[in-house]
PDB file of C-alpha atoms in Angstrom:
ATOM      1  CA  UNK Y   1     223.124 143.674 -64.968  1.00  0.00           C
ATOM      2  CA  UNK Y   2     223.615 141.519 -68.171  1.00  0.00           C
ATOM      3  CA  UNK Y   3     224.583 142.680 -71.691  1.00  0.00           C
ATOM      4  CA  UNK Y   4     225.429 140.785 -74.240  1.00  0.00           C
ATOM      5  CA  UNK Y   5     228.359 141.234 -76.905  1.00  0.00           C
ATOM      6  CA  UNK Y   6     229.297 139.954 -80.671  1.00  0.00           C
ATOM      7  CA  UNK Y   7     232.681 138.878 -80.812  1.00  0.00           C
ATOM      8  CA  UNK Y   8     234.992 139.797 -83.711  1.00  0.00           C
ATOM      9  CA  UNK Y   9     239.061 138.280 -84.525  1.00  0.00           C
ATOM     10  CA  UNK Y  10     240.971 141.078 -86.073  1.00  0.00           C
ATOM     11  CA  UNK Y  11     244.072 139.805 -87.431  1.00  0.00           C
ATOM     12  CA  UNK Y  12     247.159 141.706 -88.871  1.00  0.00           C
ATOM     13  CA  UNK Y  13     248.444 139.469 -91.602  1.00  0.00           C
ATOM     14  CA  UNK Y  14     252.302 140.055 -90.115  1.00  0.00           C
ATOM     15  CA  UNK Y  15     254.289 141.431 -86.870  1.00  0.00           C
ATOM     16  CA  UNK Y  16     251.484 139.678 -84.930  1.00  0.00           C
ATOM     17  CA  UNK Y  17     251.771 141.389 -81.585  1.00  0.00           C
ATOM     18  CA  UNK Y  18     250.182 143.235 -78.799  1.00  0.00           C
ATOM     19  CA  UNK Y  19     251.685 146.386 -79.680  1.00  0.00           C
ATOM     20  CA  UNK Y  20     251.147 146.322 -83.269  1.00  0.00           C
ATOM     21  CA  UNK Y  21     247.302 146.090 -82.496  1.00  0.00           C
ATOM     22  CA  UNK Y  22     247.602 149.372 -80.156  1.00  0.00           C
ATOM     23  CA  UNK Y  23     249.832 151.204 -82.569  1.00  0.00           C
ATOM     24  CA  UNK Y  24     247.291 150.119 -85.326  1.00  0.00           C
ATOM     25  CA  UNK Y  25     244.485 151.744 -83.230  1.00  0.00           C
ATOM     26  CA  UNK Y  26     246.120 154.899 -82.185  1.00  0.00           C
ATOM     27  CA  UNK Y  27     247.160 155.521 -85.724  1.00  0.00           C
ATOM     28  CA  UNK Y  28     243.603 154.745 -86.883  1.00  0.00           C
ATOM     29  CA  UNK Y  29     242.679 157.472 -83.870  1.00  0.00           C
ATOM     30  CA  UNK Y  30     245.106 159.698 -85.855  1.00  0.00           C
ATOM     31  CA  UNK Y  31     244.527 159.401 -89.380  1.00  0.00           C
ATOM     32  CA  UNK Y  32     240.156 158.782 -88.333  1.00  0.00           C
ATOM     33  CA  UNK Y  33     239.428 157.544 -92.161  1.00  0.00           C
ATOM     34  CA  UNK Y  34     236.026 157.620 -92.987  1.00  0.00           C
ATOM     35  CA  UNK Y  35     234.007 154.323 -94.315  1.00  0.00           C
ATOM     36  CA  UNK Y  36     231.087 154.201 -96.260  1.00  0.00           C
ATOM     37  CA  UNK Y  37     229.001 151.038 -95.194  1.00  0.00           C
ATOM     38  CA  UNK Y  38     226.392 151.785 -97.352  1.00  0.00           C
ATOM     39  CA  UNK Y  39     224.614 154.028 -99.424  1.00  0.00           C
ATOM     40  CA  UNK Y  40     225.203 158.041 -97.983  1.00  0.00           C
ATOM     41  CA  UNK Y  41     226.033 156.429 -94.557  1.00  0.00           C
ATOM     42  CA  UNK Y  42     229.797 156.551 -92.977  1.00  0.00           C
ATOM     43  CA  UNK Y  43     230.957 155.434 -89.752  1.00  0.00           C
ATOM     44  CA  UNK Y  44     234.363 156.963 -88.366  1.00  0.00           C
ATOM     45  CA  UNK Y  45     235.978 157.085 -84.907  1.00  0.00           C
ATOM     46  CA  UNK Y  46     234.897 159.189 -82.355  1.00  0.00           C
ATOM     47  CA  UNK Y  47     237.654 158.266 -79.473  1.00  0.00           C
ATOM     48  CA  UNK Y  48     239.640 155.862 -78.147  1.00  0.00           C
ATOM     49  CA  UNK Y  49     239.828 155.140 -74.343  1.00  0.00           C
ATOM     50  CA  UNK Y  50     242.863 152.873 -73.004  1.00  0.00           C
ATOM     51  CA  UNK Y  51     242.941 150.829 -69.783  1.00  0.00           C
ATOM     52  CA  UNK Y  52     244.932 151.660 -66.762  1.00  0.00           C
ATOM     53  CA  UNK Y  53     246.074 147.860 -66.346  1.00  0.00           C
ATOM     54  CA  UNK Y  54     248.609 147.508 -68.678  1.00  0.00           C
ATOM     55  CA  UNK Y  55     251.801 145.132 -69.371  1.00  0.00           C
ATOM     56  CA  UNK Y  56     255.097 146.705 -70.483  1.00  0.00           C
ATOM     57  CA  UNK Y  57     253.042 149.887 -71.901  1.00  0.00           C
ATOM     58  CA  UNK Y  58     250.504 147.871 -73.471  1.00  0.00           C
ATOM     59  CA  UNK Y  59     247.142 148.710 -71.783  1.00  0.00           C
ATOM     60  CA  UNK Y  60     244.866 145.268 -71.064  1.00  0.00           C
ATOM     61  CA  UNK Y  61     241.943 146.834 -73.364  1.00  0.00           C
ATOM     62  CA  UNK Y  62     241.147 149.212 -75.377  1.00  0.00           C
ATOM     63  CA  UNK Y  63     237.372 151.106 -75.599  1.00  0.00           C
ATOM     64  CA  UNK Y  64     236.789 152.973 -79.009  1.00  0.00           C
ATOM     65  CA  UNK Y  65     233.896 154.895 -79.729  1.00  0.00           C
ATOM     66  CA  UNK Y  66     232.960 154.723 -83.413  1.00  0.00           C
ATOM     67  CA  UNK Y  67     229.904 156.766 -84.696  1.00  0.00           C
ATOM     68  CA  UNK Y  68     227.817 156.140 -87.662  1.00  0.00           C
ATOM     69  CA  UNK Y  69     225.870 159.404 -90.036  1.00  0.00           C
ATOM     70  CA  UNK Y  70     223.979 160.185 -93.072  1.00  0.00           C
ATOM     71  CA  UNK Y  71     226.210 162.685 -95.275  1.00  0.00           C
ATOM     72  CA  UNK Y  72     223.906 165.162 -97.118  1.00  0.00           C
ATOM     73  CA  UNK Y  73     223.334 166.281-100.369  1.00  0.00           C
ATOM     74  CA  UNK Y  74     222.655 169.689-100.806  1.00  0.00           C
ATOM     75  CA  UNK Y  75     221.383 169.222-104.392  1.00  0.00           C
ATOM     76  CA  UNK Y  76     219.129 166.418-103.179  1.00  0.00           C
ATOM     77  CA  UNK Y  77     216.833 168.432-101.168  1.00  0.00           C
ATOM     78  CA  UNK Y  78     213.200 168.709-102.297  1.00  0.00           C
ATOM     79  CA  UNK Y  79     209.763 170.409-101.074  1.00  0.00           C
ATOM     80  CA  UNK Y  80     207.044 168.287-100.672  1.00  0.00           C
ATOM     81  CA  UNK Y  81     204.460 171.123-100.349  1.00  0.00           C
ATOM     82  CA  UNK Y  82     205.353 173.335-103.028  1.00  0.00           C
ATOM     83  CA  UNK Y  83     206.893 169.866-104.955  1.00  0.00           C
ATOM     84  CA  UNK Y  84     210.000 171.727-105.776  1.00  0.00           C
ATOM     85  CA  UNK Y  85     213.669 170.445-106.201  1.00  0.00           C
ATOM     86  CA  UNK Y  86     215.886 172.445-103.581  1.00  0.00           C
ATOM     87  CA  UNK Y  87     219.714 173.084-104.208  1.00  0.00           C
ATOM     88  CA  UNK Y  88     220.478 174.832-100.531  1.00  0.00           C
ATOM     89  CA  UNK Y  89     223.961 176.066 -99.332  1.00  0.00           C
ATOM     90  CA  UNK Y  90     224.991 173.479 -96.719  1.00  0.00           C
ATOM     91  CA  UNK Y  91     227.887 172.964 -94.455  1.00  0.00           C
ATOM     92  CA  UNK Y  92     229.648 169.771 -95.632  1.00  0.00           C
ATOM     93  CA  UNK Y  93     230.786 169.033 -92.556  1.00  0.00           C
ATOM     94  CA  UNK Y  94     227.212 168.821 -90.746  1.00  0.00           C
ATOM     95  CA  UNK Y  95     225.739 165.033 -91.020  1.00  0.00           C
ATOM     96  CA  UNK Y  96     222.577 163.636 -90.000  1.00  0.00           C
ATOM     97  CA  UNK Y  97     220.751 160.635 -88.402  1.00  0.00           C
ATOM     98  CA  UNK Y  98     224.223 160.240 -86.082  1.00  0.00           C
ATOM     99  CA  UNK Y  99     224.342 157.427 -84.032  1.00  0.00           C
ATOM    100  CA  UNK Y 100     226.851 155.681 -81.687  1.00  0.00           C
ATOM    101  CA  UNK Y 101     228.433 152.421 -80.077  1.00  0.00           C
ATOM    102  CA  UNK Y 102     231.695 151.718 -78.131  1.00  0.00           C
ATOM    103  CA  UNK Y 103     233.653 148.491 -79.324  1.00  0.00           C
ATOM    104  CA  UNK Y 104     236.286 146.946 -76.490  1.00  0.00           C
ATOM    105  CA  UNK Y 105     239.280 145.426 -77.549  1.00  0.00           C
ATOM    106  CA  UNK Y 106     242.039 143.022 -75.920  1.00  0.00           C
ATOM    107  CA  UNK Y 107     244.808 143.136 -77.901  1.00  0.00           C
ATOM    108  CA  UNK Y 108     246.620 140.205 -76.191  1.00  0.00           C
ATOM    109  CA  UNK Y 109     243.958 138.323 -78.056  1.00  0.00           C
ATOM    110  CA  UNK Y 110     242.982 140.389 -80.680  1.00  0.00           C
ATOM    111  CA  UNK Y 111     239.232 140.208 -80.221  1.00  0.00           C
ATOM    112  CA  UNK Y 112     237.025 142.834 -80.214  1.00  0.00           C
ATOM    113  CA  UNK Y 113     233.437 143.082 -78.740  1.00  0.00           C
ATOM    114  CA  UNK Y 114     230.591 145.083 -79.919  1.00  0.00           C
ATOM    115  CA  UNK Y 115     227.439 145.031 -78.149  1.00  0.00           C
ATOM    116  CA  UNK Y 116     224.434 142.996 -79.403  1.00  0.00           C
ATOM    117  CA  UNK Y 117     222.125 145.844 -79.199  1.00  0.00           C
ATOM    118  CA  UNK Y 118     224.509 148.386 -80.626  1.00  0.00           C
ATOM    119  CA  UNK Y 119     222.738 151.339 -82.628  1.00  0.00           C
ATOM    120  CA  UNK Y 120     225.354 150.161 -85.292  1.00  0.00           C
ATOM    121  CA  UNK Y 121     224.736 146.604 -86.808  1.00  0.00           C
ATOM    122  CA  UNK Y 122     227.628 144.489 -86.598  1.00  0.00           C
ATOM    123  CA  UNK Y 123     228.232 143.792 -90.275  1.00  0.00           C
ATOM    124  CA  UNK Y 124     228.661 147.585 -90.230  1.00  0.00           C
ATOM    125  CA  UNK Y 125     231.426 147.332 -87.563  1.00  0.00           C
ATOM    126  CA  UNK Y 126     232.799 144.568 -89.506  1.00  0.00           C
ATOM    127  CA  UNK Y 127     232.771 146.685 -92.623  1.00  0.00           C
ATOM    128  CA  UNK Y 128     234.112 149.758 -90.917  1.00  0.00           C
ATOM    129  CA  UNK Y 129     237.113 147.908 -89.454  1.00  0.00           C
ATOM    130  CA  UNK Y 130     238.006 145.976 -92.249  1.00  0.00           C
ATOM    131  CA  UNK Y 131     238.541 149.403 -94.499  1.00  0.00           C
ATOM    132  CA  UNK Y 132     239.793 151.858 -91.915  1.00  0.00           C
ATOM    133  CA  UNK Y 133     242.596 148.925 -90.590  1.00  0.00           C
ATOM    134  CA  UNK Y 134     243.410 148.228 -93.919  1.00  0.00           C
ATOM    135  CA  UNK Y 135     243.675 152.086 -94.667  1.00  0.00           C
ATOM    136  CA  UNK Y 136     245.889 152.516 -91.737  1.00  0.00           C
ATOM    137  CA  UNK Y 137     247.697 149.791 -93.115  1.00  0.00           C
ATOM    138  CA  UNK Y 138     247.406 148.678 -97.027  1.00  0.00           C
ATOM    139  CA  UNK Y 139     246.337 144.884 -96.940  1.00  0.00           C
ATOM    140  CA  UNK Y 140     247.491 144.262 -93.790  1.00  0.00           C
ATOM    141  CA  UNK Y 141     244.620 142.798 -91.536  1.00  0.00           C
ATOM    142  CA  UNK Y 142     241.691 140.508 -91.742  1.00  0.00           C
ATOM    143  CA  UNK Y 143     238.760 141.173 -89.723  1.00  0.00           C
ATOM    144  CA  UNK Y 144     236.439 138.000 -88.906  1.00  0.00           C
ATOM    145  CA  UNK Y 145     232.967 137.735 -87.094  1.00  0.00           C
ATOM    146  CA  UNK Y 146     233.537 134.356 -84.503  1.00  0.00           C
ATOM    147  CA  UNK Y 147     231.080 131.631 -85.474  1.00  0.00           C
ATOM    148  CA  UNK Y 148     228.985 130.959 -82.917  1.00  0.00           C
ATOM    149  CA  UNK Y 149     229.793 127.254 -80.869  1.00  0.00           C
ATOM    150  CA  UNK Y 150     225.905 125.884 -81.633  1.00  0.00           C
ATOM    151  CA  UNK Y 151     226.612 126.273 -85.418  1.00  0.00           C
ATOM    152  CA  UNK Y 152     229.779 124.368 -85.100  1.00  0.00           C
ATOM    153  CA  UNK Y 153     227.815 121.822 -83.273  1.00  0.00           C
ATOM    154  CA  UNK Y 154     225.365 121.481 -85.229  1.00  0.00           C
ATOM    155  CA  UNK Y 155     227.302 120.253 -88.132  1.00  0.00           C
ATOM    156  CA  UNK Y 156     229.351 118.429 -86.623  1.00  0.00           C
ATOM    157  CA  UNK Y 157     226.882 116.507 -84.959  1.00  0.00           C
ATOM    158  CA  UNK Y 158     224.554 116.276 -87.946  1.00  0.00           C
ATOM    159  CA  UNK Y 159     223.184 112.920 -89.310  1.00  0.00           C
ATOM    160  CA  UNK Y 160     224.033 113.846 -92.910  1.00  0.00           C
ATOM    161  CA  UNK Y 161     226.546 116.866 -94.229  1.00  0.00           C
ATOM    162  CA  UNK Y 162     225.900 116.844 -98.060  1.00  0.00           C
ATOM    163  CA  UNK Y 163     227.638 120.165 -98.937  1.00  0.00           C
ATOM    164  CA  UNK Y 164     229.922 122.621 -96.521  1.00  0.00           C
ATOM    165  CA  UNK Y 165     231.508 125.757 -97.874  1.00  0.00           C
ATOM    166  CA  UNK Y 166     234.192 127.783 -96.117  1.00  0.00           C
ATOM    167  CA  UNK Y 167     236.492 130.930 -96.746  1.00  0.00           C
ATOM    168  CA  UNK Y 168     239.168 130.993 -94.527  1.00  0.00           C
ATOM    169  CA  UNK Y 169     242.014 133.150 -93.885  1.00  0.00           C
ATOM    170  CA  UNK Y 170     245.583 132.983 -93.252  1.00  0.00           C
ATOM    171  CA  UNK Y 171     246.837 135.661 -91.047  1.00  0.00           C
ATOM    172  CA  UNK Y 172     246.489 133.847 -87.358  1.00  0.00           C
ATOM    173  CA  UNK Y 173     249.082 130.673 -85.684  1.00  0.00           C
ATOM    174  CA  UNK Y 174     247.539 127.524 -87.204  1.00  0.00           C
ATOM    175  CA  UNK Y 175     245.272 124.853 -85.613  1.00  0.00           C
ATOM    176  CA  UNK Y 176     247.158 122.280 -82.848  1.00  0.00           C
ATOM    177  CA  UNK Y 177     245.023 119.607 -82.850  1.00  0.00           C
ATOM    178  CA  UNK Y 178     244.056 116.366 -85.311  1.00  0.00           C
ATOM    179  CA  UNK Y 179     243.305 116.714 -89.037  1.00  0.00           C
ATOM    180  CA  UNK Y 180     242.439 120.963 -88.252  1.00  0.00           C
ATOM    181  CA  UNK Y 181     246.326 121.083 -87.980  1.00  0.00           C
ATOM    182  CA  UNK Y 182     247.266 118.847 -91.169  1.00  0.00           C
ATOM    183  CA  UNK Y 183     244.524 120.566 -93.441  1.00  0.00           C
ATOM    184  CA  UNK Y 184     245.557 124.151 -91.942  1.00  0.00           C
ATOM    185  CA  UNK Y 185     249.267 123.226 -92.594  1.00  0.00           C
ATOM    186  CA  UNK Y 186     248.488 122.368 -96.456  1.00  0.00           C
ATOM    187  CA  UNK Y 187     246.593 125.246 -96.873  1.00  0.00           C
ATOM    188  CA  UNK Y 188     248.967 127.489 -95.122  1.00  0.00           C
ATOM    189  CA  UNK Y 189     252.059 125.877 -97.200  1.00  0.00           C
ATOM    190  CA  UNK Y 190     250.398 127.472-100.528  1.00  0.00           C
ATOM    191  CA  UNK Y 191     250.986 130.500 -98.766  1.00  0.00           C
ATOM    192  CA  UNK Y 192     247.518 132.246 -99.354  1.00  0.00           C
ATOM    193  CA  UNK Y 193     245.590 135.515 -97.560  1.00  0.00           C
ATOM    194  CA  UNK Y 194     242.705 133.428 -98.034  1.00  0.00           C
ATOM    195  CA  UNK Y 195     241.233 130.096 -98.974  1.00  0.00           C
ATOM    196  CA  UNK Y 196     237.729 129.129-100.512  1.00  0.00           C
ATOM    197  CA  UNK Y 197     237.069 125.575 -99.536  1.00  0.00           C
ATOM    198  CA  UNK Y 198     233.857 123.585-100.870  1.00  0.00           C
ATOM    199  CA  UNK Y 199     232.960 119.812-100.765  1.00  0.00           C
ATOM    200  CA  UNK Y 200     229.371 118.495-102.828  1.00  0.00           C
ATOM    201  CA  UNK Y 201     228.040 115.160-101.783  1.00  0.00           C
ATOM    202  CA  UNK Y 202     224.021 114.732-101.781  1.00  0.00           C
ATOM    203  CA  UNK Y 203     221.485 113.114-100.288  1.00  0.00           C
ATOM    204  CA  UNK Y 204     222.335 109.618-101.552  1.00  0.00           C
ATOM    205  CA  UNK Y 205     226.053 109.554-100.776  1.00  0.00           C
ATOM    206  CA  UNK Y 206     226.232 112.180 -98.041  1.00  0.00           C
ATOM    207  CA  UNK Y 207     229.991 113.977 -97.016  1.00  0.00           C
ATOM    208  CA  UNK Y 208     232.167 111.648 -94.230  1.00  0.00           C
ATOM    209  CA  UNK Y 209     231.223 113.402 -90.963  1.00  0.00           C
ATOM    210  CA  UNK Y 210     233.752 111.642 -89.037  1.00  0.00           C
ATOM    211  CA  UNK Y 211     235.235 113.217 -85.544  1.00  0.00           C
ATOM    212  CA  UNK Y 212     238.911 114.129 -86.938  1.00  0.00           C
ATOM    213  CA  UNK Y 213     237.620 114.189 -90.682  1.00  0.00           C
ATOM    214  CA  UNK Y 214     237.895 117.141 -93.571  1.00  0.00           C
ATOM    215  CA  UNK Y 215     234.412 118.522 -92.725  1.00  0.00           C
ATOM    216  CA  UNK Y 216     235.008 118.749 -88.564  1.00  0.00           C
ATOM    217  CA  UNK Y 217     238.848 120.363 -89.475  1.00  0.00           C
ATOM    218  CA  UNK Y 218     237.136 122.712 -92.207  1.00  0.00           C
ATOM    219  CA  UNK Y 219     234.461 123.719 -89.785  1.00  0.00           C
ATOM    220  CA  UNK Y 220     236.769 124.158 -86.486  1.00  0.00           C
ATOM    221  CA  UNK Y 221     239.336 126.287 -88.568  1.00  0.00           C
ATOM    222  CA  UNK Y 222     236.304 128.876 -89.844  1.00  0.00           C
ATOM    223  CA  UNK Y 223     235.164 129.237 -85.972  1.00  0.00           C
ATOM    224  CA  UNK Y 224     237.778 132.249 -85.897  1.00  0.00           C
ATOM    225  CA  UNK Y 225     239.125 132.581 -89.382  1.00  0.00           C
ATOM    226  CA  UNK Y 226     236.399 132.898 -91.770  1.00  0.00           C
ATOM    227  CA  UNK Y 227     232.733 132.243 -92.540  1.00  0.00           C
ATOM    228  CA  UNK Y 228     231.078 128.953 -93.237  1.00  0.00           C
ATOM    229  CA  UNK Y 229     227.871 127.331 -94.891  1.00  0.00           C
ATOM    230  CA  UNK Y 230     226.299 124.102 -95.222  1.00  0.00           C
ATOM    231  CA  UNK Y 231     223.247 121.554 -95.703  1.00  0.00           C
ATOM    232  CA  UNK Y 232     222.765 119.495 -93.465  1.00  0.00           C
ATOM    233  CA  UNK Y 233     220.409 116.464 -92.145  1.00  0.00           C
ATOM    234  CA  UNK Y 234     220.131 117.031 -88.053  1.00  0.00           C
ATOM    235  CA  UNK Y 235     218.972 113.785 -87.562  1.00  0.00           C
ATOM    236  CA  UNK Y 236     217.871 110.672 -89.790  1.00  0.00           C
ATOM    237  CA  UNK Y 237     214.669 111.203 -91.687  1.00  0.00           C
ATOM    238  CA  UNK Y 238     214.777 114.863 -90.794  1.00  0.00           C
ATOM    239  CA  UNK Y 239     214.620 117.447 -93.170  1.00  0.00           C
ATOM    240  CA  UNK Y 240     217.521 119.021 -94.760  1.00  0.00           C
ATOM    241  CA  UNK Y 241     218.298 122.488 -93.995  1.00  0.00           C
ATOM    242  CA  UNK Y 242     220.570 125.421 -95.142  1.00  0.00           C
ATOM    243  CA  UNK Y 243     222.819 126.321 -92.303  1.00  0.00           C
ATOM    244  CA  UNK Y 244     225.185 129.373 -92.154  1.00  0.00           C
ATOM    245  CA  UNK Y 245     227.692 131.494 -89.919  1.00  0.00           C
ATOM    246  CA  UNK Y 246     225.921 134.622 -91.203  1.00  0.00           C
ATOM    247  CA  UNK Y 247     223.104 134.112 -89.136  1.00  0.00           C
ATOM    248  CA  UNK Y 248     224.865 132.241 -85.809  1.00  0.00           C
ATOM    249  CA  UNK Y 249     227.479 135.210 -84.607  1.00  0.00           C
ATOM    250  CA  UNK Y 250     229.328 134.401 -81.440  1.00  0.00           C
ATOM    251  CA  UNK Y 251     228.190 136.227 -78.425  1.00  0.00           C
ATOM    252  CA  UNK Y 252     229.519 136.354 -74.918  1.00  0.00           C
ATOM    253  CA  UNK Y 253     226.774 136.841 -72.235  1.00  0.00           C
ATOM    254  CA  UNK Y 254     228.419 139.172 -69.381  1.00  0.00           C
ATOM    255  CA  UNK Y 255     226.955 139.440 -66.078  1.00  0.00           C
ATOM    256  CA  UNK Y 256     228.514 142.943 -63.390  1.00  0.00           C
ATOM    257  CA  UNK Y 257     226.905 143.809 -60.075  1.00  0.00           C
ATOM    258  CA  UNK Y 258     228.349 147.201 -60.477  1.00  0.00           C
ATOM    259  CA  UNK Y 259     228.623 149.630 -63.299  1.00  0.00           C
ATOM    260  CA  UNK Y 260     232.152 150.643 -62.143  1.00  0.00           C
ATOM    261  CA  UNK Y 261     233.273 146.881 -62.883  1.00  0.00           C
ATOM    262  CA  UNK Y 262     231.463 146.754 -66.226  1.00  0.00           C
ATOM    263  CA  UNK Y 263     234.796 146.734 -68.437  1.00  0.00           C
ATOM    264  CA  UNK Y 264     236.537 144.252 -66.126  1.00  0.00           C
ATOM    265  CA  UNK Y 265     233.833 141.988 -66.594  1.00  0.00           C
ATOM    266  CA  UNK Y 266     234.030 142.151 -69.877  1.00  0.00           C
ATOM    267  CA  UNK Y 267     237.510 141.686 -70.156  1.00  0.00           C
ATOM    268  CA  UNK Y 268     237.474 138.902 -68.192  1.00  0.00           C
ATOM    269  CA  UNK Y 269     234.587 137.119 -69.875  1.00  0.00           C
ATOM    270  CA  UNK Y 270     235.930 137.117 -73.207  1.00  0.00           C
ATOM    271  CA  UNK Y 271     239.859 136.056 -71.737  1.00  0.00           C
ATOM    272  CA  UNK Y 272     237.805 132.827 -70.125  1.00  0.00           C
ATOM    273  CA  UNK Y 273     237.065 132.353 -73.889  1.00  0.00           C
ATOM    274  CA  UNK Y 274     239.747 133.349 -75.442  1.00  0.00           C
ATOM    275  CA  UNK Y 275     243.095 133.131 -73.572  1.00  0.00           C
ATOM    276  CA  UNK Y 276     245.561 132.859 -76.013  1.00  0.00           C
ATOM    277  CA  UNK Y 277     246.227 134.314 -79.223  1.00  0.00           C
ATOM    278  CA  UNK Y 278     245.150 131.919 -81.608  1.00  0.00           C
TER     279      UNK Y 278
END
């Protein structure tokens, strides 16, 4: 069997540990703060499920069940016969149109996975964990969709970059490699939670696209940390096209033989990926 999973960094913005995330969680659990994600629909937690593996008390993964409803109005309601307003006495704590996903999260990595054909859209998980964590906590974590590898590619690779645009946060260890680590160092020294980057060429006097350049270090640091947009020219005398990480999400392609191994394969999917805590 195959399923296939969007990938999400969460990211507490200090004490940057395994535990943290878990306590984090299980006080979320606790305190189950509810998130509007848009108009008369919330999302809140239904459960969370913890892993028998576990290192010094801190289980491997972590399933939680979040579900997603339409809160009624009991002045709203109207008959469509008779075509008269209704004001009926209603239990506030009945919702409708209820629907439900599990997300699975590593904390030794701090990703999180949410299915691609979860009943609740992933900017809706986004949404939901970026309030409720930052409930739990006030303005503590950043959450982050990971940008998938082709976009990342694709601009770096492109004939002609004449405009990228990237916010980036702060919260995770910075970049080890080339100009990523000198650019995410001078950011990081200004000591922001976030960072709105933009370069403009154009079509006559397109942006440097060089390996170890500005636009490869801008683009490598959003992969985790942020979103990203640009134009770009694929190849010479191609057209020039609007590229962006809101439309190329990460997602991990996970492949069990058995139902009964379907979390470990997961698990150990996303740690091929993502094996440190970057």
């Amino acid at each position: 069997m195959k399923t296939s999973w969007y990938i999400l960094n969460i990211k507490a913005r200090t004490n940057q540990t395994p535990s943290h995330y878990v306590e984090c969680l299980r006080n979320l659990k606790a305190q189950d703060p509810l998130v509007t994600v848009a108009k008369d629909k919330c999302v809140s937690i239904w459960s969370i499920e913890e892993s028998i593996e576990n290192t010094n008390g801190i289980p491997s993964w972590m399933i939680i069940k979040i579900i997603s409803y339409t809160i009624i109005d009991p002045t709203k309601f109207y008959n469509r016969r008779s075509k008269e307003n209704l004001e009926l006495q209603w239990d506030s704590d009945v919702v409708a149109n209820k629907k439900e996903t599990e997300l699975f999260f590593i904390p030794a990595c701090h990703k999180l996975a949410t299915r691609k054909n979860s009943k609740i859209t992933l900017n809706y998980v986004k949404k939901y964990l970026e309030e409720a964590l930052n409930q739990v906590e006030s303005e503590s974590f950043d959450v982050n969709i990971v940008v998938s590898q082709d976009l990342i590619r694709k601009i770096k690779d492109a004939f002609a970059v004449v405009r990228i645009r990237a916010d980036i946060s702060f919260s995770n260890p910075g970049h080890s490699d080339g100009f990523a680590r000198v650019l995410d160092e001078k950011l990081r020294a200004a000591n922001p939670d976030k960072a709105l980057v933009e370069l403009i060429g154009s079509k006559t006097t397109p942006l440097g696209n060089q390996s170890d350049g500005l636009v490869s270090a801008i683009t490598d640091i959003a992969e985790q940390d942020g979103t990203i947009e640009a134009t770009i020219q694929s190849e010479e005398g191609g057209i020039y096209e609007k590229v962006s990480s809101s439309t190329y999400p990460r997602i991990v392609s996970v492949i069990q033989s058995k139902a009964s191994e379907a979390w470990g394969a997961v698990y150990n999917a996303i740690r091929e990926i993502f094996p440190t805590d970057d």
